[in-house]
Structures are given as structure tokens and as C-alpha cells.
XYZ file of C-alpha atoms in Angstrom:
682
model
C 17.313 -0.010 -8.861
C 13.956 -1.335 -7.548
C 12.108 0.720 -10.239
C 14.224 -0.972 -13.042
C 13.752 -4.456 -11.501
C 9.837 -3.552 -11.316
C 9.850 -2.274 -14.862
C 11.771 -5.509 -16.061
C 9.588 -7.720 -14.294
C 6.022 -6.213 -15.027
C 6.737 -4.548 -18.367
C 9.173 -6.616 -19.980
C 12.386 -5.050 -20.395
C 14.176 -6.786 -23.204
C 17.575 -8.010 -22.697
C 20.633 -9.491 -24.524
C 20.697 -12.071 -27.184
C 23.331 -13.477 -29.169
C 23.280 -11.422 -32.317
C 24.232 -7.735 -32.256
C 21.473 -5.264 -31.748
C 20.136 -3.322 -34.587
C 21.374 0.104 -34.635
C 19.304 2.945 -33.316
C 19.853 4.764 -36.632
C 18.230 1.811 -38.445
C 15.297 1.617 -36.237
C 11.793 2.884 -37.439
C 11.216 6.646 -37.820
C 8.015 7.887 -36.335
C 5.889 9.834 -38.605
C 5.012 13.572 -37.683
C 1.451 12.580 -36.698
C 2.653 9.477 -34.503
C 1.270 9.392 -30.901
C 4.044 10.833 -28.717
C 4.660 9.927 -25.294
C 7.104 11.591 -22.853
C 8.971 9.570 -20.178
C 9.161 11.359 -17.303
C 9.724 11.649 -13.454
C 10.545 14.277 -10.707
C 14.000 14.141 -12.036
C 13.041 15.483 -15.312
C 12.555 13.810 -18.999
C 14.227 10.591 -19.624
C 12.998 9.777 -23.004
C 10.282 9.505 -25.876
C 8.076 6.810 -27.160
C 5.770 6.826 -30.315
C 3.364 4.679 -31.797
C 1.708 4.721 -35.241
C -0.154 2.714 -37.696
C 2.228 1.400 -40.460
C 1.341 1.698 -44.309
C 0.141 -1.817 -44.281
C -1.898 -1.689 -41.152
C 0.993 -2.905 -38.879
C 1.137 -1.779 -35.362
C 4.274 0.388 -34.986
C 6.256 1.990 -32.100
C 9.582 3.432 -31.314
C 11.292 4.129 -27.871
C 14.377 5.923 -26.785
C 15.181 6.272 -22.893
C 18.048 7.001 -21.044
C 17.987 6.455 -17.097
C 21.413 7.838 -15.599
C 23.424 6.466 -18.855
C 21.330 3.207 -19.172
C 20.104 3.597 -22.634
C 17.114 1.882 -24.341
C 16.809 2.099 -28.189
C 13.799 -0.127 -29.333
C 11.185 -0.371 -31.990
C 8.387 -2.830 -32.668
C 6.430 -3.945 -35.702
C 3.307 -6.044 -35.205
C -0.024 -7.395 -36.438
C -3.158 -8.163 -34.653
C -5.900 -10.748 -35.658
C -9.594 -10.523 -35.827
C -9.776 -10.696 -32.121
C -7.164 -7.977 -31.589
C -4.623 -10.522 -30.180
C -1.001 -10.389 -31.433
C -0.461 -12.804 -34.394
C 2.963 -11.342 -35.482
C 5.468 -9.274 -33.452
C 8.895 -8.269 -33.698
C 11.015 -6.128 -31.420
C 14.456 -4.963 -32.344
C 17.258 -2.422 -30.996
C 19.313 -2.468 -27.548
C 18.960 -2.163 -23.954
C 21.857 -1.904 -20.994
C 21.717 -5.679 -21.371
C 22.342 -5.839 -25.184
C 20.062 -7.038 -28.196
C 16.397 -6.754 -27.647
C 15.518 -9.041 -30.605
C 12.300 -10.670 -29.898
C 9.666 -12.355 -32.069
C 6.232 -14.010 -31.836
C 4.084 -15.491 -34.097
C 0.388 -17.168 -33.958
C -0.564 -19.539 -36.743
C -3.147 -22.341 -36.795
C -3.876 -21.987 -33.096
C -0.272 -22.303 -32.017
C 2.144 -19.571 -30.688
C 5.714 -19.468 -31.039
C 8.154 -16.981 -29.576
C 11.731 -16.164 -29.188
C 12.852 -13.626 -26.743
C 16.346 -12.781 -25.226
C 15.666 -14.928 -22.501
C 13.640 -17.814 -23.589
C 12.149 -19.681 -26.632
C 8.990 -21.693 -27.086
C 5.475 -22.499 -28.328
C 2.271 -23.379 -27.113
C -1.079 -24.970 -28.774
C -4.552 -24.028 -28.359
C -3.636 -20.089 -27.766
C -7.033 -18.830 -28.597
C -7.906 -15.781 -26.397
C -4.447 -15.475 -24.983
C -2.253 -12.369 -25.294
C 1.609 -12.856 -25.764
C 3.339 -10.665 -23.101
C 6.323 -9.817 -24.841
C 9.783 -9.794 -23.144
C 10.518 -6.354 -24.301
C 9.723 -3.562 -26.635
C 8.325 0.030 -26.262
C 5.486 0.990 -24.015
C 3.082 0.418 -26.814
C 3.078 -3.136 -25.973
C 1.899 -2.317 -22.531
C -0.811 -0.155 -24.164
C -1.916 -3.012 -26.437
C -1.967 -5.418 -23.712
C -4.117 -3.128 -21.388
C -6.662 -2.206 -24.237
C -7.319 -6.039 -24.931
C -7.695 -6.757 -21.359
C -9.996 -3.810 -20.699
C -12.107 -5.298 -23.699
C -12.639 -8.438 -22.097
C -16.302 -8.770 -20.702
C -14.940 -10.099 -17.294
C -11.648 -7.897 -17.513
C -9.796 -11.157 -17.427
C -7.285 -12.514 -19.867
C -4.848 -15.603 -20.303
C -1.283 -14.834 -21.209
C 1.435 -16.262 -23.066
C 3.894 -17.868 -22.209
C 1.849 -18.394 -19.069
C -0.353 -16.568 -16.326
C -3.585 -14.750 -16.234
C -4.180 -11.031 -15.825
C -7.042 -9.337 -14.262
C -8.255 -5.774 -14.152
C -10.548 -3.745 -11.654
C -11.392 -0.162 -11.781
C -10.520 1.968 -8.911
C -11.060 5.650 -9.604
C -11.660 8.340 -12.311
C -9.909 11.785 -12.861
C -10.360 14.828 -14.875
C -6.902 15.819 -16.151
C -5.918 19.008 -18.274
C -3.040 19.505 -20.485
C -1.247 22.077 -22.594
C -3.221 23.716 -25.399
C -6.457 23.549 -23.627
C -6.948 19.555 -23.785
C -8.619 17.898 -21.086
C -10.336 14.636 -20.749
C -11.703 12.180 -18.200
C -9.496 9.054 -17.444
C -9.992 5.966 -15.333
C -7.635 4.262 -12.984
C -7.142 0.403 -13.369
C -5.533 -1.834 -11.213
C -3.810 -4.696 -12.942
C -3.023 -8.127 -11.104
C -1.443 -11.333 -12.031
C 1.651 -9.972 -13.705
C 3.693 -9.076 -10.872
C 3.772 -9.179 -6.662
C 2.104 -5.737 -6.846
C -0.818 -4.590 -8.752
C 0.249 -2.345 -11.682
C -1.705 0.829 -11.929
C -2.537 1.773 -15.407
C -4.820 4.874 -16.691
C -7.165 4.378 -19.786
C -9.851 6.617 -21.372
C -13.684 5.977 -21.072
C -13.268 3.904 -24.189
C -10.647 1.700 -22.719
C -7.783 3.036 -24.547
C -4.588 3.202 -22.773
C -3.641 6.714 -21.547
C -0.393 6.219 -19.664
C 1.005 4.982 -16.099
C 3.632 5.791 -13.728
C 5.581 3.508 -11.391
C 8.273 5.809 -10.497
C 8.869 6.668 -14.041
C 5.819 7.769 -15.965
C 4.998 7.355 -19.820
C 2.515 10.290 -20.481
C 1.048 11.686 -23.686
C 3.182 14.682 -24.460
C 0.243 17.042 -23.867
C -0.383 15.542 -20.470
C 3.378 15.113 -19.219
C 2.603 17.815 -16.601
C -0.108 15.832 -14.870
C 2.410 13.236 -13.527
C 2.050 14.339 -9.875
C -1.674 14.328 -10.187
C -1.927 10.870 -11.377
C 0.655 9.531 -8.781
C -1.346 11.141 -6.045
C -4.776 9.783 -7.087
C -3.448 6.224 -7.636
C -1.662 6.175 -4.255
C -5.000 7.260 -2.721
C -6.892 4.572 -4.524
C -4.658 1.746 -3.945
C -4.577 2.940 -0.156
C -8.057 1.496 0.070
C -7.043 -1.888 -0.938
C -4.082 -2.113 1.240
C -5.931 -0.647 4.175
C -8.198 -3.862 4.398
C -5.037 -6.020 4.319
C -3.504 -3.916 7.297
C -6.579 -4.967 9.217
C -6.818 -8.405 8.255
C -3.388 -9.997 8.197
C -2.352 -9.652 11.770
C -3.445 -10.185 15.321
C -2.725 -8.172 18.464
C -2.533 -10.644 21.274
C -4.518 -9.761 24.340
C -2.319 -12.134 26.673
C 1.612 -12.523 26.644
C 3.223 -14.530 23.951
C 5.834 -17.058 24.883
C 8.355 -18.466 22.124
C 9.532 -21.440 24.151
C 12.376 -23.868 23.432
C 13.687 -22.206 20.565
C 17.266 -21.389 19.333
C 17.755 -17.742 19.539
C 20.006 -15.416 17.732
C 21.582 -13.035 20.269
C 22.626 -10.260 17.994
C 24.627 -8.239 20.585
C 26.964 -11.266 21.233
C 26.760 -12.392 17.793
C 25.899 -15.770 19.248
C 23.240 -18.416 18.710
C 21.852 -19.686 21.878
C 19.889 -23.124 22.230
C 16.788 -24.095 24.056
C 15.618 -20.405 25.016
C 12.172 -18.791 25.877
C 11.284 -15.311 24.883
C 8.134 -13.638 26.469
C 6.397 -10.662 24.764
C 3.941 -8.463 26.155
C 2.154 -5.358 25.149
C 4.667 -4.992 22.189
C 7.480 -5.378 24.396
C 10.145 -7.909 25.078
C 9.732 -8.815 28.679
C 11.779 -11.842 29.495
C 14.605 -13.544 27.668
C 16.462 -16.796 29.092
C 16.771 -20.563 29.030
C 13.752 -22.353 28.702
C 14.308 -24.337 31.995
C 14.596 -21.228 34.087
C 12.466 -18.654 32.250
C 8.836 -18.601 33.690
C 5.980 -18.335 31.373
C 2.915 -16.232 32.723
C -0.204 -18.132 33.194
C -2.508 -17.828 30.285
C 0.142 -16.764 27.753
C -0.058 -17.768 24.313
C 2.846 -20.672 23.784
C 4.656 -20.662 20.307
C 6.701 -23.821 20.060
C 10.107 -23.149 18.943
C 11.495 -26.688 18.560
C 13.285 -27.171 15.374
C 13.278 -23.375 14.692
C 15.130 -20.105 15.348
C 14.066 -16.778 16.895
C 15.782 -13.729 15.411
C 15.195 -10.004 15.682
C 13.333 -8.528 12.774
C 15.817 -8.263 9.789
C 16.733 -4.919 8.300
C 16.841 -4.072 4.471
C 19.025 -0.872 4.636
C 18.617 -0.309 0.818
C 15.083 -0.570 -0.136
C 13.118 2.061 -2.513
C 9.651 1.544 -1.386
C 7.941 1.835 -4.801
C 4.431 0.676 -3.623
C 2.243 -0.188 -0.922
C 3.016 -4.003 -1.442
C 6.634 -3.617 -0.884
C 6.288 -3.701 2.598
C 4.413 -7.103 2.315
C 7.146 -8.853 0.451
C 9.498 -7.480 3.027
C 7.591 -8.608 6.171
C 6.991 -12.150 4.635
C 10.842 -12.612 4.852
C 11.024 -11.175 8.467
C 12.147 -7.795 7.541
C 10.939 -5.422 10.097
C 12.831 -2.445 9.418
C 13.709 -0.782 6.042
C 16.134 2.198 5.266
C 14.564 3.873 2.183
C 17.450 5.681 0.563
C 15.359 7.800 -1.780
C 12.048 8.016 -3.148
C 9.241 10.449 -4.088
C 9.241 12.510 -0.807
C 5.562 13.275 -0.950
C 4.747 9.563 -1.205
C 7.038 8.526 1.448
C 5.527 11.133 3.845
C 1.927 10.030 2.831
C 2.733 6.389 3.555
C 4.463 7.207 6.789
C 0.933 8.980 7.896
C -0.985 5.775 6.878
C 1.487 3.572 8.898
C 1.090 5.468 11.844
C -2.705 5.370 11.576
C -2.574 1.584 11.113
C -4.062 1.740 7.503
C -0.861 0.556 5.770
C 0.852 -2.682 6.612
C 4.856 -1.979 6.540
C 8.034 -2.440 8.328
C 9.367 0.587 10.074
C 10.777 2.820 7.526
C 13.822 5.208 7.922
C 13.759 7.278 4.921
C 16.440 9.557 3.336
C 15.684 12.331 0.797
C 17.467 11.897 -2.411
C 19.072 15.321 -3.802
C 20.705 15.411 -7.215
C 21.813 18.000 -9.571
C 19.776 18.638 -12.877
C 20.948 17.286 -16.412
C 20.165 14.373 -18.420
C 21.616 11.920 -15.715
C 19.460 13.137 -12.916
C 17.987 10.338 -10.816
C 14.338 9.711 -11.764
C 12.955 10.415 -8.192
C 15.373 12.964 -7.181
C 14.918 16.502 -5.745
C 16.868 18.666 -8.101
C 19.180 21.137 -6.571
C 20.054 24.061 -9.266
C 22.482 26.043 -6.930
C 24.235 25.417 -3.586
C 21.364 27.482 -1.939
C 18.649 25.374 -3.414
C 20.673 22.377 -2.199
C 20.621 23.780 1.197
C 16.718 24.553 1.139
C 16.388 20.763 0.314
C 18.364 19.596 2.999
C 16.236 21.753 5.451
C 13.159 20.540 3.553
C 14.352 16.786 4.367
C 14.524 17.504 8.046
C 11.163 19.364 8.108
C 9.629 16.193 6.216
C 10.642 13.917 8.869
C 13.392 12.150 7.043
C 16.377 10.726 8.806
C 19.133 11.312 6.309
C 20.013 12.752 2.772
C 21.326 10.863 0.062
C 23.433 12.995 -2.423
C 23.571 11.531 -6.142
C 25.964 11.473 -8.971
C 24.765 14.622 -10.763
C 24.950 16.700 -7.675
C 27.543 19.431 -8.005
C 30.871 18.523 -6.210
C 31.300 22.273 -5.286
C 28.143 22.327 -3.254
C 28.865 19.145 -1.212
C 30.791 20.419 1.729
C 28.067 23.180 2.527
C 25.155 20.722 1.936
C 26.857 18.166 4.104
C 27.555 20.708 6.997
C 23.953 21.687 6.942
C 22.815 18.210 7.125
C 24.842 17.474 9.915
C 23.758 20.641 11.783
C 20.110 19.407 11.139
C 20.941 16.003 12.656
C 20.562 14.043 9.566
C 22.755 11.268 8.259
C 24.786 11.746 4.792
C 25.325 9.052 2.381
C 24.940 8.309 -1.356
C 26.523 7.920 -4.663
C 29.649 9.989 -5.381
C 29.285 13.374 -7.465
C 30.877 13.066 -10.821
C 34.448 13.949 -10.963
C 34.885 13.106 -7.144
C 36.556 10.119 -5.731
C 34.994 8.321 -2.905
C 37.711 9.610 -0.442
C 36.999 12.963 -1.359
C 33.149 12.361 -0.384
C 34.380 10.955 2.884
C 36.657 13.881 3.569
C 33.872 16.210 2.838
C 31.738 14.409 5.593
C 29.933 11.323 3.933
C 28.835 9.122 7.149
C 28.206 6.263 4.745
C 29.035 4.990 1.104
C 26.329 3.541 -0.735
C 26.960 0.462 -3.001
C 30.210 -1.329 -3.244
C 31.228 -0.133 -6.704
C 31.655 3.308 -5.269
C 34.495 1.808 -2.972
C 35.961 -0.007 -5.713
C 35.770 3.128 -7.816
C 38.548 4.397 -5.617
C 40.992 2.365 -7.792
C 39.418 3.276 -11.224
C 41.038 5.506 -13.659
C 40.147 9.118 -14.220
C 38.291 8.170 -17.464
C 35.749 6.263 -15.332
C 35.456 9.088 -12.437
C 35.024 11.833 -14.814
C 31.903 10.096 -16.181
C 30.623 8.308 -13.072
C 27.106 9.746 -13.086
C 26.164 7.731 -16.034
C 26.776 4.190 -17.196
C 30.500 4.310 -16.323
C 29.769 3.431 -12.632
C 28.769 0.051 -13.837
C 31.073 -0.355 -16.808
C 34.188 1.115 -15.086
C 34.183 -1.415 -12.329
C 33.075 -4.252 -14.642
C 36.066 -3.500 -16.969
C 38.911 -2.555 -14.511
C 37.908 -4.536 -11.058
C 39.210 -7.707 -12.204
C 42.781 -6.322 -12.323
C 42.395 -4.366 -9.127
C 44.961 -4.860 -6.451
C 43.130 -5.346 -3.411
C 46.106 -4.760 -1.299
C 47.168 -1.892 -3.175
C 47.469 1.692 -1.916
C 44.269 2.952 -3.364
C 41.907 0.367 -1.955
C 43.948 -0.302 1.365
C 43.740 3.614 1.955
C 40.008 3.666 1.571
C 39.180 0.654 3.508
C 41.408 1.896 6.294
C 39.964 5.334 6.342
C 36.467 3.973 6.705
C 37.537 1.574 9.402
C 39.214 4.149 11.312
C 36.353 6.833 10.904
C 33.518 4.518 11.317
C 32.205 5.366 7.962
C 29.380 2.581 7.022
C 28.945 0.766 3.846
C 25.830 -0.167 2.397
C 27.364 -2.307 -0.119
C 24.078 -4.062 -2.019
C 26.187 -6.996 -3.079
C 23.381 -8.941 -4.558
C 22.401 -5.898 -6.937
C 25.998 -6.290 -8.473
C 25.972 -10.027 -8.536
C 22.877 -9.629 -10.686
C 24.496 -6.977 -13.057
C 27.773 -8.873 -13.592
C 27.252 -12.740 -13.171
C 23.999 -14.046 -15.081
C 23.566 -14.581 -18.679
C 20.067 -13.832 -20.314
C 17.919 -16.684 -19.339
C 19.880 -17.347 -16.013
C 17.952 -16.922 -12.798
C 20.251 -15.228 -10.100
C 20.599 -17.235 -7.021
C 18.664 -14.485 -5.204
C 15.449 -15.515 -7.291
C 16.056 -19.177 -7.741
C 14.279 -20.142 -4.385
C 11.151 -18.640 -5.623
C 10.800 -20.275 -8.818
C 7.160 -21.585 -8.944
C 5.799 -19.169 -6.450
C 6.098 -15.982 -8.424
C 3.611 -14.958 -11.109
C 4.881 -16.180 -14.630
C 5.431 -13.000 -15.999
C 7.507 -11.653 -13.021
C 9.625 -15.059 -13.009
C 10.359 -14.366 -16.573
C 11.430 -10.915 -15.885
C 13.815 -12.151 -13.388
C 15.625 -14.204 -16.081
C 16.803 -11.003 -17.568
C 20.603 -11.473 -17.092
C 23.240 -9.060 -16.352
C 24.522 -6.106 -18.353
C 25.705 -6.548 -21.673
C 29.508 -7.136 -21.877
C 31.389 -4.687 -23.951
C 32.680 -6.409 -27.216
C 36.493 -6.633 -25.964
C 35.490 -8.225 -22.890
C 33.702 -11.557 -21.865
C 31.117 -12.567 -19.162
C 34.069 -14.130 -17.472
C 35.803 -10.901 -17.327
C 32.605 -9.319 -15.577
C 32.525 -12.393 -13.137
C 36.052 -11.960 -12.351
C 35.475 -8.318 -11.526
C 32.448 -9.322 -9.322
C 34.873 -11.902 -7.659
C 37.213 -8.833 -6.787
C 34.320 -7.003 -5.205
C 33.425 -10.159 -3.125
C 37.407 -10.092 -2.220
C 36.910 -6.210 -1.535
C 34.079 -6.982 1.056
C 36.344 -9.470 2.708
C 39.090 -6.854 3.219
C 36.402 -4.535 4.719
C 35.207 -7.164 7.012
C 38.768 -7.879 8.322
C 39.542 -4.204 8.699
C 36.405 -3.576 10.760
C 34.538 -1.506 8.310
C 30.935 -1.282 9.601
C 28.558 -3.022 6.879
C 24.632 -2.806 6.856
C 22.908 -5.029 4.608
C 20.631 -3.700 1.846
C 19.413 -5.062 -1.456
C 18.392 -2.325 -3.961
C 16.287 -4.948 -5.307
C 12.394 -5.986 -5.521
C 11.884 -7.006 -1.814
C 12.851 -10.704 -1.712
C 16.808 -10.518 -1.999
C 17.968 -10.031 1.604
C 18.815 -13.477 2.391
C 21.105 -13.824 -0.720
C 22.729 -10.523 0.407
C 23.598 -12.351 3.540
C 24.666 -15.417 1.595
C 27.190 -13.442 -0.422
C 28.565 -11.912 2.945
C 29.187 -15.472 3.952
C 31.441 -15.986 0.694
C 33.304 -12.940 1.832
C 34.516 -14.653 5.049
C 31.513 -13.448 7.472
C 30.220 -16.037 9.950
C 26.582 -16.491 9.923
C 26.367 -14.500 13.054
C 28.567 -11.734 11.564
C 26.184 -11.570 8.302
C 23.051 -11.550 10.719
C 24.441 -8.728 12.676
C 24.801 -6.828 9.519
C 20.991 -7.060 9.096
C 19.966 -6.578 12.796
C 21.919 -4.552 15.582
C 24.417 -2.910 12.976
C 21.830 -1.002 11.132
C 19.868 -0.223 14.392
C 22.923 1.296 15.653
C 23.623 3.113 12.542
C 20.270 4.636 12.610
C 20.474 5.390 16.454
C 17.664 3.164 17.268
C 19.776 0.169 18.939
C 18.054 1.120 22.370
C 14.699 0.287 20.676
C 15.414 -2.644 18.149
C 18.108 -4.570 16.504
C 18.231 -7.518 19.115
C 16.066 -9.632 21.552
C 16.695 -7.840 24.724
C 14.461 -7.095 27.589
C 12.767 -3.906 27.186
C 13.116 -3.669 23.247
C 10.356 -3.412 20.744
C 9.011 -7.057 19.635
C 10.089 -7.046 16.215
C 10.811 -10.743 15.950
C 10.743 -13.532 13.183
C 10.597 -17.203 13.894
C 12.360 -19.343 11.016
C 12.201 -23.284 10.388
C 15.673 -24.485 10.715
C 18.902 -23.417 11.603
C 20.443 -20.349 10.185
C 23.734 -20.713 12.133
C 24.320 -23.693 9.538
C 22.548 -22.598 6.568
C 21.579 -18.995 6.099
C 19.134 -20.096 3.443
C 16.855 -21.246 6.228
C 16.104 -17.575 6.919
C 13.746 -17.825 3.832
C 11.633 -20.316 5.934
C 9.846 -17.756 7.909
C 6.775 -19.161 9.789
C 5.869 -16.251 12.227
C 6.509 -12.584 11.996
C 6.022 -10.241 14.998
C 5.861 -6.436 14.195
C 5.666 -4.066 17.353
C 4.262 -7.088 19.154
C 1.587 -7.872 16.518
C 1.788 -11.485 15.110
C 1.661 -12.547 11.426
C 1.431 -15.742 9.834
C 4.121 -15.572 7.284
C 2.292 -17.834 4.958
C -0.540 -15.266 4.677
C 1.843 -12.572 4.353
C 3.434 -14.327 1.201
C 0.057 -15.031 -0.351
C -0.894 -11.097 0.287
C 2.377 -10.297 -1.506
C 1.531 -12.318 -4.654
C 3.383 -15.438 -3.783
C 1.841 -18.924 -4.633
C 3.578 -20.531 -1.737
C 6.680 -20.831 0.280
C 10.281 -20.519 -1.334
C 12.093 -23.738 -1.873
C 13.704 -25.260 1.425
C 17.516 -25.483 1.233
C 18.986 -28.972 1.247
């Protein structure tokens, strides 16, 4: 999910409008000599993109992509002015959110646009590039080429913002048919909370890029791994400097004095407490009146503030080096990464250990799927039961703490693969292989079910289950959950079974709120507090809205299904199903996840337990972290306000402590690309 959020925010994934989308059969047809890009990942090929020059000199492109049943079919026709900037642009087609229709026109120094999420105009636009909300990758290529053509490698953007490019590295690549060339890596900032790595040739022409999914020239599709390794190494140089500059290691004990404290073990808030940290460990906890502060200790005044254990995000695909900065800025000191490119995960782990990458603690799972068009884009692909067992063993050898199975994984291989994982001491979680119901996977040995939709899927009809590795895993619950009987036999049985067996749930409620609730142009409650602090292109991307609603349903139907999911979470809470808080988002959604738990009947303390001590227990590290207790690692966060009354106050981080190292939350935000603090709750 994070990769899709990243693409939507940085590349401008077009989303639903009012009119019906232009059918794929009526979109532009690429000529035989069109420039052809393949859309690829470790999971295989996901689509094609073409660009060419039309008969009247127009810039033309066409793109077709399928990510596990989520389909994009788009084209673009555009014209450039004398300065190479867009003067006309029209995008057509469809995305998972609906109509991709978008237009832009520049005339007389005035630019006017209409996209699926906004419309507007601006005067005096000379030298500014319109960053389209959607369209094929050729829009990105055009943007990159104009940016690199600027003498100072900076360029104003429409509707707002400014992009900057800096050269990081060069690489020689060879493709099929004996072709080879030298390409340069550019880091583009100003459009997202992380720099966008893009490759161009020596003349500044777009070559390709990869952000978990790669767009590469057909002849060079095989260099994906080479590019990702090179860009990871180059970006690591930048983030190494941040790792050294942002935090301080105290030379004396640190005392948080007169603070409200969240006791995660007791699920209680305690008034006027003092916590003392020395050499990275918590050495004293108690009432301020009776807890002695050592001479020479650094005192941090906690009056009006609350001290909590560092939070967990139990579902965060760490897509880049800046993910950790975003999470740390919100007080997240531990992440469970449920699947990524294993080689990059291992490489980042080494840099974290060496102190050259600033990141929360990462507990990573290796993602294993089957082969086919719906294979996950960062998956390790199993082609047989024996290869699945080998991938499980490889996960253990690579230092992973779990394995995550996915929707195209062969159901017949699951029992043996789970048995091997447990033999290796690995946790087992994931999506449910197509054709299986969730209780079948639990019966086969799942320790945890990922996403609330898979629990709701127990009550879905066979037509949904038999196509659950594609878009039906979203459309099925969206259609049928509104009529689900939360106290009927199907859901009552799965909730009772999970509670009895101690099967954990990682519901990622915030991700499904974003899929079912907002219209295009709406800003989800997860992102509203960050308005004005995000880069304008990223903020526009977060206004994408939810999935397109089928013609025979309404947004109200999807919202009713979402309400049933919240109700299902309430049943799980009442039954005692252990829930861990995760987001499957971009890195800033964890507080909204907890707010949804409160909607489902959790107290603030219970919600916070799901983001502190419960995930620590699940990951078998509760003796080291997860609560504020003498002897534990000093992973702490100090927030302004009182989360016992307003969970939104958790966004008001002031100080973060990771392994006893102190960080100014405002400086973390700045390094993560935010222009200031989130809005204060009222």
C-alpha cells in the first residue's frame, strides 16, 4: 500500500471524476516505433507504457498497468510552448478510483486546470511546469527533462511548489540486443517528503526510475536490481549525514520531571511522574515527589506534557531512507515491515547498526507470493512447494523475524510452508491465498491476520473468495460488508477462534477508511492535520479520494460497509482478540489509526496499548521495550497535551528518545520534508 500512496503523491495518480471514463478500447493506440517502457518489480511485469510524437507534433502517451487487480488504463495528448513547458494537456482513461480525465491550458500567461481532485487557474505562470494529477509516466519524463534543462536545476510548479534536482551518481547499464549507455542518477526534492530518484541520460533525457515499481525502457528492463542498488547507495550518503546531525547522545542522565506518564503495562495514565534515563536504559520511574534526580542530570520539564513509550507502526513498508524520519517525527520508535525488497531491507539494517541510517527499530518479514499477473510487486515468488520452503529458510538466514504469505501463493503449499516457518522460529501472517477462507489459513497455522478486510472476508460469498488475490479483496467487502451480520455465525466464529487461539490482528483500519470513505478532492482525516506542512504536490496527491464505487452502488454504500468494519473491530475488542496498530500508509497515519480504535470502543489507554506493549509482546521483545519500566530500552516520546483526553495530542511530539538518544521532534519533521507542526487539536 505504501508504494501506491507514494506513487499517488509523487507521480500524480489520476483519480475519479464525475463523467464516465473513456474506455480502454478508445484510448490512443501506440505506433510500432513508440518508445516502450515496461512496468516491473521483483514480482514480475505489471504493465506497459508508450510515448511518441503525434502527426501534428503533439506529445502522446499510453499506459496500461495492473497491480494485483488494480487497473490503470490511461492516455495523454499534450503540447509544449517555445520554452518546452506544457501549454495544453489532456489525460483520459480510468484508474482504480475512476475517471482519469484531466485538462490543462496555458494562454496569455494564465494557466487553467481541471483534475479529478481540483480545478483552478493562476496568472503569470511563465517558467512554471504544470504537474499533472494523473496520466502515463511520460508526464514524469517531461517534468524531469524540463527540470534538468534549467541552468540551476530548479523549477516552479503549478498549481504550487518548487522542484529541485541534484546529481548523485552515474552508472553504465547494458540491455538486450547489445545496447548500452551511461545514465545519471538525479535526486528530485520539493514534490514529496522523500527525494524522488530518477535516472536520465547524459543529455538530460529521462531514462527511467523505480520506487518499488520500476518504469524502464523495454531493452533495459533487466537492470532494475542494478538501478535500485546504485540509487540506494547514493541516497545513503545523504541520509548518513542526517543520522549524525539530528540527535544527541547525552553524557549525563536525563530526567523527564513532573510529567504525565502512560503506563502501558497497566493501561493507565499517571500524573506528576519522573522518569530517569542513563546510558540508553530507563533507570528510575516514580512519582516526582519521591523520585530523586541525580546530580548533574539533564532535566526536561514535562508539565503540560505526556511521556509515552515509543510507538509502534506494525504495518509499514519501508520504501526509502526517509520513511524512518517521518515515523520518528511522530514518536514511532519501532516498525514491523511486513514485506519489502529483502536485499534493501538487509542493507538498511546494516546501516542502522552502523549508525549511518536514522530509523526506528525494524522487525521485518519476508513477503512470499506465487507467480502470476497478481503477484505482489515486492514479492519473493515461489514456483513450487520446495521453492516456498527454500524462501522460508532464506528469510531465517537473512535475519527476518517473520514471513508474510500473499494472495497468489498456492494454497496447497501453505501447511508445509507454515510448518517450516514455525520450525525456523518465524512468525506467520499475511493475506489469504486465493480460494481459501481466513479460518482455513488460521487452521493451517497463521499467527496473525493482516488487514481488517480479511477478517470480514470470512462472511463473503464464494465469488469473492475465488477472486480474492485481485481487486475483489477490496470490492467484495465494499459491496457486501454493509449487509454483514456481525453477530452471525461466520463472523462470530472467526472472532471467537482468534480470541481463543490468541491470533493477532493487524487491521490497518486507516488504510480502509481511505479506500471507502472519501470522495475525490476530500482530504482523509489522517492527513487533514498536516495541511500546509506537506509539499503542495504531495498534499494534492493525498486528496485522491477512495476507490471508485461500482455503478450499482453509491459512496454511502461503501461508507456503510466501512462502518461495519469499525463494528467488527469493536466485536474483536470485546472478545479479546489481540490487535496491533499498523497503517500500511506513507508514514504519518498512526495517530488516526488509534482514533479509529476509539471509535470502535477502545479507551485511549487501550488504543495506545495496541501501539506499544501489545506489538512488543507479539514480536517477543516486551522485556526490552513497549512500556516505561526500569531496565527497558529508553524508547520514549514526549508530547504536548493529554492523550488520555485527546488522542490527537499524540501528533504534538516535542522530544523523541531512541535507544537513549535525544531528538528534537521539530528538527525531525524538517528533515522529513514537513514545513511545520501538525495542527493542534481543539
